[in-house]
PDB file of C-alpha atoms and ligand atoms in Angstrom:
ATOM      1  CA  UNK A  22       0.000   0.000   0.000  1.00  0.00           C
ATOM      2  CA  UNK A  23       1.424   3.336  -1.017  1.00  0.00           C
ATOM      3  CA  UNK A  24       0.311   5.164   2.062  1.00  0.00           C
ATOM      4  CA  UNK A  25       2.443   6.903   4.659  1.00  0.00           C
ATOM      5  CA  UNK A  26      -0.046   6.030   7.381  1.00  0.00           C
ATOM      6  CA  UNK A  27       1.254   2.486   7.731  1.00  0.00           C
ATOM      7  CA  UNK A  28       3.704   2.973  10.610  1.00  0.00           C
ATOM      8  CA  UNK A  29       2.700   6.122  12.500  1.00  0.00           C
ATOM      9  CA  UNK A  30       0.893   5.837  15.829  1.00  0.00           C
ATOM     10  CA  UNK A  31      -1.281   8.419  17.583  1.00  0.00           C
ATOM     11  CA  UNK A  32      -1.455  11.327  17.692  1.00  0.00           C
ATOM     12  CA  UNK A  33      -1.960  10.855  13.968  1.00  0.00           C
ATOM     13  CA  UNK A  34      -1.210  13.760  11.650  1.00  0.00           C
ATOM     14  CA  UNK A  35      -3.319  14.986   8.762  1.00  0.00           C
ATOM     15  CA  UNK A  36      -1.370  13.800   5.697  1.00  0.00           C
ATOM     16  CA  UNK A  37      -0.459  16.596   3.280  1.00  0.00           C
ATOM     17  CA  UNK A  38      -2.202  16.590  -0.076  1.00  0.00           C
ATOM     18  CA  UNK A  39      -0.054  15.155  -2.882  1.00  0.00           C
ATOM     19  CA  UNK A  40      -0.756  18.337  -4.962  1.00  0.00           C
ATOM     20  CA  UNK A  41      -1.713  21.994  -4.378  1.00  0.00           C
ATOM     21  CA  UNK A  42      -5.300  22.869  -3.342  1.00  0.00           C
ATOM     22  CA  UNK A  43      -6.196  24.137  -6.822  1.00  0.00           C
ATOM     23  CA  UNK A  44      -4.515  21.340  -8.811  1.00  0.00           C
ATOM     24  CA  UNK A  45      -7.747  19.449  -9.518  1.00  0.00           C
ATOM     25  CA  UNK A  46      -9.647  22.556 -10.623  1.00  0.00           C
ATOM     26  CA  UNK A  47     -11.987  23.051 -12.425  1.00  0.00           C
ATOM     27  CA  UNK A  48     -13.333  19.529 -11.733  1.00  0.00           C
ATOM     28  CA  UNK A  49     -12.772  19.810  -7.984  1.00  0.00           C
ATOM     29  CA  UNK A  50     -12.302  23.407  -6.871  1.00  0.00           C
ATOM     30  CA  UNK A  51      -9.776  24.689  -4.353  1.00  0.00           C
ATOM     31  CA  UNK A  52     -12.804  25.610  -2.231  1.00  0.00           C
ATOM     32  CA  UNK A  53     -13.998  21.993  -2.114  1.00  0.00           C
ATOM     33  CA  UNK A  54     -10.470  20.748  -1.402  1.00  0.00           C
ATOM     34  CA  UNK A  55     -10.108  23.335   1.353  1.00  0.00           C
ATOM     35  CA  UNK A  56     -13.201  22.056   3.141  1.00  0.00           C
ATOM     36  CA  UNK A  57     -12.757  18.397   2.269  1.00  0.00           C
ATOM     37  CA  UNK A  58      -9.097  18.069   3.250  1.00  0.00           C
ATOM     38  CA  UNK A  59      -8.758  20.996   5.652  1.00  0.00           C
ATOM     39  CA  UNK A  60     -12.022  20.438   7.545  1.00  0.00           C
ATOM     40  CA  UNK A  61     -13.576  16.997   6.921  1.00  0.00           C
ATOM     41  CA  UNK A  62     -10.394  14.921   6.710  1.00  0.00           C
ATOM     42  CA  UNK A  63      -8.776  16.928   9.510  1.00  0.00           C
ATOM     43  CA  UNK A  64     -11.809  16.471  11.748  1.00  0.00           C
ATOM     44  CA  UNK A  65     -11.607  12.691  11.340  1.00  0.00           C
ATOM     45  CA  UNK A  66      -7.927  12.861  12.370  1.00  0.00           C
ATOM     46  CA  UNK A  67      -8.606  15.128  15.354  1.00  0.00           C
ATOM     47  CA  UNK A  68     -11.612  13.098  16.538  1.00  0.00           C
ATOM     48  CA  UNK A  69      -9.687   9.828  16.209  1.00  0.00           C
ATOM     49  CA  UNK A  70      -6.822  11.244  18.273  1.00  0.00           C
ATOM     50  CA  UNK A  71      -9.261  12.186  21.049  1.00  0.00           C
ATOM     51  CA  UNK A  72     -11.012   8.811  20.934  1.00  0.00           C
ATOM     52  CA  UNK A  73      -7.838   6.694  21.179  1.00  0.00           C
ATOM     53  CA  UNK A  74      -5.978   8.846  23.729  1.00  0.00           C
ATOM     54  CA  UNK A  75      -5.207   6.728  26.789  1.00  0.00           C
ATOM     55  CA  UNK A  76      -6.709   3.563  25.266  1.00  0.00           C
ATOM     56  CA  UNK A  77      -5.196   0.292  24.057  1.00  0.00           C
ATOM     57  CA  UNK A  78      -5.324   1.745  20.514  1.00  0.00           C
ATOM     58  CA  UNK A  79      -3.124   4.778  21.197  1.00  0.00           C
ATOM     59  CA  UNK A  80       0.138   3.040  20.292  1.00  0.00           C
ATOM     60  CA  UNK A  81      -1.130   1.200  17.223  1.00  0.00           C
ATOM     61  CA  UNK A  82      -0.643   2.135  13.596  1.00  0.00           C
ATOM     62  CA  UNK A  83      -3.843   3.261  11.887  1.00  0.00           C
ATOM     63  CA  UNK A  84      -4.458   0.044   9.949  1.00  0.00           C
ATOM     64  CA  UNK A  85      -4.245  -2.015  13.153  1.00  0.00           C
ATOM     65  CA  UNK A  86      -6.782   0.267  14.835  1.00  0.00           C
ATOM     66  CA  UNK A  87      -9.076  -0.246  11.851  1.00  0.00           C
ATOM     67  CA  UNK A  88      -8.611  -4.026  11.844  1.00  0.00           C
ATOM     68  CA  UNK A  89      -9.256  -4.338  15.586  1.00  0.00           C
ATOM     69  CA  UNK A  90     -12.371  -2.159  15.668  1.00  0.00           C
ATOM     70  CA  UNK A  91     -14.086  -3.261  12.432  1.00  0.00           C
ATOM     71  CA  UNK A  92     -17.416  -4.845  13.276  1.00  0.00           C
ATOM     72  CA  UNK A  93     -16.987  -4.329  17.038  1.00  0.00           C
ATOM     73  CA  UNK A  94     -20.247  -2.838  18.287  1.00  0.00           C
ATOM     74  CA  UNK A  95     -18.926  -0.526  21.008  1.00  0.00           C
ATOM     75  CA  UNK A  96     -15.939   0.626  18.931  1.00  0.00           C
ATOM     76  CA  UNK A  97     -17.939   2.068  16.041  1.00  0.00           C
ATOM     77  CA  UNK A  98     -16.832   5.651  16.622  1.00  0.00           C
ATOM     78  CA  UNK A  99     -13.144   4.717  16.608  1.00  0.00           C
ATOM     79  CA  UNK A 100     -13.592   2.527  13.520  1.00  0.00           C
ATOM     80  CA  UNK A 101     -15.535   5.190  11.616  1.00  0.00           C
ATOM     81  CA  UNK A 102     -12.992   7.931  12.235  1.00  0.00           C
ATOM     82  CA  UNK A 103      -9.954   5.693  11.679  1.00  0.00           C
ATOM     83  CA  UNK A 104     -11.369   4.281   8.451  1.00  0.00           C
ATOM     84  CA  UNK A 105     -12.313   7.736   7.212  1.00  0.00           C
ATOM     85  CA  UNK A 106      -8.771   8.967   7.868  1.00  0.00           C
ATOM     86  CA  UNK A 107      -7.415   6.066   5.812  1.00  0.00           C
ATOM     87  CA  UNK A 108     -10.068   6.308   3.067  1.00  0.00           C
ATOM     88  CA  UNK A 109      -9.449  10.011   2.496  1.00  0.00           C
ATOM     89  CA  UNK A 110      -5.676   9.636   2.277  1.00  0.00           C
ATOM     90  CA  UNK A 111      -6.270   6.870  -0.270  1.00  0.00           C
ATOM     91  CA  UNK A 112      -8.754   9.048  -2.180  1.00  0.00           C
ATOM     92  CA  UNK A 113      -6.340  11.998  -2.532  1.00  0.00           C
ATOM     93  CA  UNK A 114      -3.792   9.624  -4.012  1.00  0.00           C
ATOM     94  CA  UNK A 115      -6.394   8.102  -6.344  1.00  0.00           C
ATOM     95  CA  UNK A 116      -6.695  11.489  -8.076  1.00  0.00           C
ATOM     96  CA  UNK A 117      -4.154  13.613  -9.925  1.00  0.00           C
ATOM     97  CA  UNK A 118      -4.123  16.664 -12.168  1.00  0.00           C
ATOM     98  CA  UNK A 119      -4.191  15.652 -15.859  1.00  0.00           C
ATOM     99  CA  UNK A 120      -5.176  12.150 -14.888  1.00  0.00           C
ATOM    100  CA  UNK A 121      -7.299   9.448 -16.572  1.00  0.00           C
ATOM    101  CA  UNK A 122      -6.423   8.549 -20.168  1.00  0.00           C
ATOM    102  CA  UNK A 123      -4.689   5.251 -20.867  1.00  0.00           C
ATOM    103  CA  UNK A 124      -3.802   3.081 -17.835  1.00  0.00           C
ATOM    104  CA  UNK A 125      -0.222   1.734 -17.667  1.00  0.00           C
ATOM    105  CA  UNK A 126       0.188  -1.482 -19.708  1.00  0.00           C
ATOM    106  CA  UNK A 127       0.130  -3.962 -16.798  1.00  0.00           C
ATOM    107  CA  UNK A 128      -2.997  -2.449 -15.308  1.00  0.00           C
ATOM    108  CA  UNK A 129      -4.683  -2.085 -18.683  1.00  0.00           C
ATOM    109  CA  UNK A 130      -4.154  -5.772 -19.371  1.00  0.00           C
ATOM    110  CA  UNK A 131      -5.684  -6.661 -16.006  1.00  0.00           C
ATOM    111  CA  UNK A 132      -8.645  -4.331 -16.622  1.00  0.00           C
ATOM    112  CA  UNK A 133      -9.278  -5.874 -20.036  1.00  0.00           C
ATOM    113  CA  UNK A 134      -9.079  -9.395 -18.598  1.00  0.00           C
ATOM    114  CA  UNK A 135     -11.627  -8.504 -15.912  1.00  0.00           C
ATOM    115  CA  UNK A 136     -14.011  -6.072 -17.632  1.00  0.00           C
ATOM    116  CA  UNK A 137     -13.378  -6.527 -21.360  1.00  0.00           C
ATOM    117  CA  UNK A 138     -12.387  -2.904 -21.975  1.00  0.00           C
ATOM    118  CA  UNK A 139     -11.179   0.129 -20.023  1.00  0.00           C
ATOM    119  CA  UNK A 140     -14.440   1.824 -21.057  1.00  0.00           C
ATOM    120  CA  UNK A 141     -16.481  -1.009 -19.508  1.00  0.00           C
ATOM    121  CA  UNK A 142     -14.512  -0.609 -16.265  1.00  0.00           C
ATOM    122  CA  UNK A 143     -15.108   3.143 -16.371  1.00  0.00           C
ATOM    123  CA  UNK A 144     -18.817   2.582 -16.920  1.00  0.00           C
ATOM    124  CA  UNK A 145     -19.037   0.188 -13.985  1.00  0.00           C
ATOM    125  CA  UNK A 146     -17.300   2.696 -11.703  1.00  0.00           C
ATOM    126  CA  UNK A 147     -19.904   5.320 -12.689  1.00  0.00           C
ATOM    127  CA  UNK A 148     -22.883   2.963 -12.339  1.00  0.00           C
ATOM    128  CA  UNK A 149     -21.671   1.722  -8.959  1.00  0.00           C
ATOM    129  CA  UNK A 150     -21.091   5.275  -7.703  1.00  0.00           C
ATOM    130  CA  UNK A 151     -24.694   6.082  -8.590  1.00  0.00           C
ATOM    131  CA  UNK A 152     -25.977   2.876  -6.975  1.00  0.00           C
ATOM    132  CA  UNK A 153     -24.547   3.791  -3.557  1.00  0.00           C
ATOM    133  CA  UNK A 154     -27.544   5.088  -1.595  1.00  0.00           C
ATOM    134  CA  UNK A 155     -26.363   7.913   0.642  1.00  0.00           C
ATOM    135  CA  UNK A 156     -22.771   8.416   1.738  1.00  0.00           C
ATOM    136  CA  UNK A 157     -19.977   6.068   0.816  1.00  0.00           C
ATOM    137  CA  UNK A 158     -17.178   5.090  -1.515  1.00  0.00           C
ATOM    138  CA  UNK A 159     -16.729   3.430  -4.897  1.00  0.00           C
ATOM    139  CA  UNK A 160     -13.644   1.263  -5.324  1.00  0.00           C
ATOM    140  CA  UNK A 161     -11.637  -0.490  -7.990  1.00  0.00           C
ATOM    141  CA  UNK A 162     -10.303  -3.545  -6.166  1.00  0.00           C
ATOM    142  CA  UNK A 163      -8.260  -6.685  -6.680  1.00  0.00           C
ATOM    143  CA  UNK A 164     -10.271  -9.664  -5.419  1.00  0.00           C
ATOM    144  CA  UNK A 165      -8.260 -12.844  -5.842  1.00  0.00           C
ATOM    145  CA  UNK A 166      -6.739 -12.353  -9.276  1.00  0.00           C
ATOM    146  CA  UNK A 167      -9.625 -10.382 -10.781  1.00  0.00           C
ATOM    147  CA  UNK A 168     -10.387  -6.696 -10.715  1.00  0.00           C
ATOM    148  CA  UNK A 169     -13.843  -5.687  -9.527  1.00  0.00           C
ATOM    149  CA  UNK A 170     -15.768  -2.531  -8.761  1.00  0.00           C
ATOM    150  CA  UNK A 171     -17.386  -2.448  -5.324  1.00  0.00           C
ATOM    151  CA  UNK A 172     -19.109   0.131  -3.153  1.00  0.00           C
ATOM    152  CA  UNK A 173     -19.075   0.629   0.594  1.00  0.00           C
ATOM    153  CA  UNK A 174     -21.362   2.742   2.776  1.00  0.00           C
ATOM    154  CA  UNK A 175     -20.240   5.476   5.154  1.00  0.00           C
ATOM    155  CA  UNK A 176     -16.725   4.668   6.454  1.00  0.00           C
ATOM    156  CA  UNK A 177     -16.567   1.037   5.344  1.00  0.00           C
ATOM    157  CA  UNK A 178     -13.671  -0.152   3.218  1.00  0.00           C
ATOM    158  CA  UNK A 179     -12.774  -3.294   1.234  1.00  0.00           C
ATOM    159  CA  UNK A 180      -9.550  -3.932   3.212  1.00  0.00           C
ATOM    160  CA  UNK A 181     -11.410  -5.143   6.291  1.00  0.00           C
ATOM    161  CA  UNK A 182     -12.788  -8.015   4.219  1.00  0.00           C
ATOM    162  CA  UNK A 183      -9.399  -8.906   2.777  1.00  0.00           C
ATOM    163  CA  UNK A 184      -9.960  -7.249  -0.602  1.00  0.00           C
ATOM    164  CA  UNK A 185      -7.178  -5.040  -1.955  1.00  0.00           C
ATOM    165  CA  UNK A 186      -8.204  -1.522  -2.982  1.00  0.00           C
ATOM    166  CA  UNK A 187      -6.549  -0.038  -6.086  1.00  0.00           C
ATOM    167  CA  UNK A 188      -8.328   3.323  -6.179  1.00  0.00           C
ATOM    168  CA  UNK A 189     -11.399   5.003  -4.748  1.00  0.00           C
ATOM    169  CA  UNK A 190     -13.899   7.763  -5.451  1.00  0.00           C
ATOM    170  CA  UNK A 191     -15.496   9.525  -2.482  1.00  0.00           C
ATOM    171  CA  UNK A 192     -19.245   9.799  -3.088  1.00  0.00           C
ATOM    172  CA  UNK A 193     -20.142  11.546   0.155  1.00  0.00           C
ATOM    173  CA  UNK A 194     -21.962  14.768  -0.726  1.00  0.00           C
ATOM    174  CA  UNK A 195     -19.155  16.830   0.843  1.00  0.00           C
ATOM    175  CA  UNK A 196     -16.884  15.590  -1.980  1.00  0.00           C
ATOM    176  CA  UNK A 197     -18.930  17.321  -4.679  1.00  0.00           C
ATOM    177  CA  UNK A 198     -21.718  19.504  -3.314  1.00  0.00           C
ATOM    178  CA  UNK A 199     -19.932  22.871  -3.561  1.00  0.00           C
ATOM    179  CA  UNK A 200     -18.999  22.224  -7.217  1.00  0.00           C
ATOM    180  CA  UNK A 201     -21.842  20.035  -8.499  1.00  0.00           C
ATOM    181  CA  UNK A 202     -24.610  20.441  -5.879  1.00  0.00           C
ATOM    182  CA  UNK A 203     -26.797  17.311  -6.139  1.00  0.00           C
ATOM    183  CA  UNK A 204     -25.324  16.151  -9.479  1.00  0.00           C
ATOM    184  CA  UNK A 205     -23.295  13.174  -8.299  1.00  0.00           C
ATOM    185  CA  UNK A 206     -23.121  11.673 -11.787  1.00  0.00           C
ATOM    186  CA  UNK A 207     -21.559  14.843 -13.226  1.00  0.00           C
ATOM    187  CA  UNK A 208     -18.912  14.770 -10.484  1.00  0.00           C
ATOM    188  CA  UNK A 209     -18.193  11.073 -10.985  1.00  0.00           C
ATOM    189  CA  UNK A 210     -17.996  11.389 -14.763  1.00  0.00           C
ATOM    190  CA  UNK A 211     -15.678  14.397 -14.527  1.00  0.00           C
ATOM    191  CA  UNK A 212     -13.408  12.558 -12.080  1.00  0.00           C
ATOM    192  CA  UNK A 213     -13.376   9.461 -14.302  1.00  0.00           C
ATOM    193  CA  UNK A 214     -12.638  11.519 -17.426  1.00  0.00           C
ATOM    194  CA  UNK A 215      -9.977  13.832 -15.997  1.00  0.00           C
ATOM    195  CA  UNK A 216      -8.562  12.946 -12.608  1.00  0.00           C
ATOM    196  CA  UNK A 217      -8.016   9.199 -12.208  1.00  0.00           C
ATOM    197  CA  UNK A 218      -4.476   8.356 -11.090  1.00  0.00           C
ATOM    198  CA  UNK A 219      -3.928   5.059 -12.893  1.00  0.00           C
ATOM    199  CA  UNK A 220      -0.298   5.016 -11.787  1.00  0.00           C
ATOM    200  CA  UNK A 221      -1.426   4.863  -8.157  1.00  0.00           C
ATOM    201  CA  UNK A 222      -3.782   1.971  -8.985  1.00  0.00           C
ATOM    202  CA  UNK A 223      -0.890   0.242 -10.781  1.00  0.00           C
ATOM    203  CA  UNK A 224       1.379   0.640  -7.730  1.00  0.00           C
ATOM    204  CA  UNK A 225      -1.315  -0.860  -5.515  1.00  0.00           C
ATOM    205  CA  UNK A 226      -1.723  -3.771  -7.906  1.00  0.00           C
ATOM    206  CA  UNK A 227       1.857  -4.577  -6.866  1.00  0.00           C
TER     207      UNK A 227
HETATM  208 MN1  MN3 B   4     -14.930  12.726   2.077  1.00  0.00          MN
END
């Protein structure tokens, strides 16, 4: 996993964006990034730090906190905030300025083996993003040796079920409301057409 959250323990830090605030404009404005990274993502980090302070989770790396709280009824708040910290860091890396276009050869081959064409994969990402009722995430994942598109609600993530995420699109309203209002499909299509970081997905394919 290309993610600098693997080793650090609490207090966790808000990871810096991999590009300037306005780098994804006009698809995702600097205003949206300012709120999404500077407020939403930061709040998950700050809340998680408060929740784990003085607990058995305080000295664990983020992924261990997630693994140990997933599905545990009285640890929902810790899981939700920890998973959202991880999901957002993964999302920022899933996007890049001047993204999309042709995936790297190894990934393209895998996409074609699993979906037929890159366009079919793109279409499934869009359809799945629209099928998520309410807040959540759409993911391109490696499940066994096949690529799939899956969705998760709220803070849930594929990793807790042993499925390897390659890239994600945040479909919480806060990801697009300032730029697209209620038009989730316009946001998803614009991200798919212009911002997908195939190189990141390729790295995660490993
Ligand atoms: Mn978000």
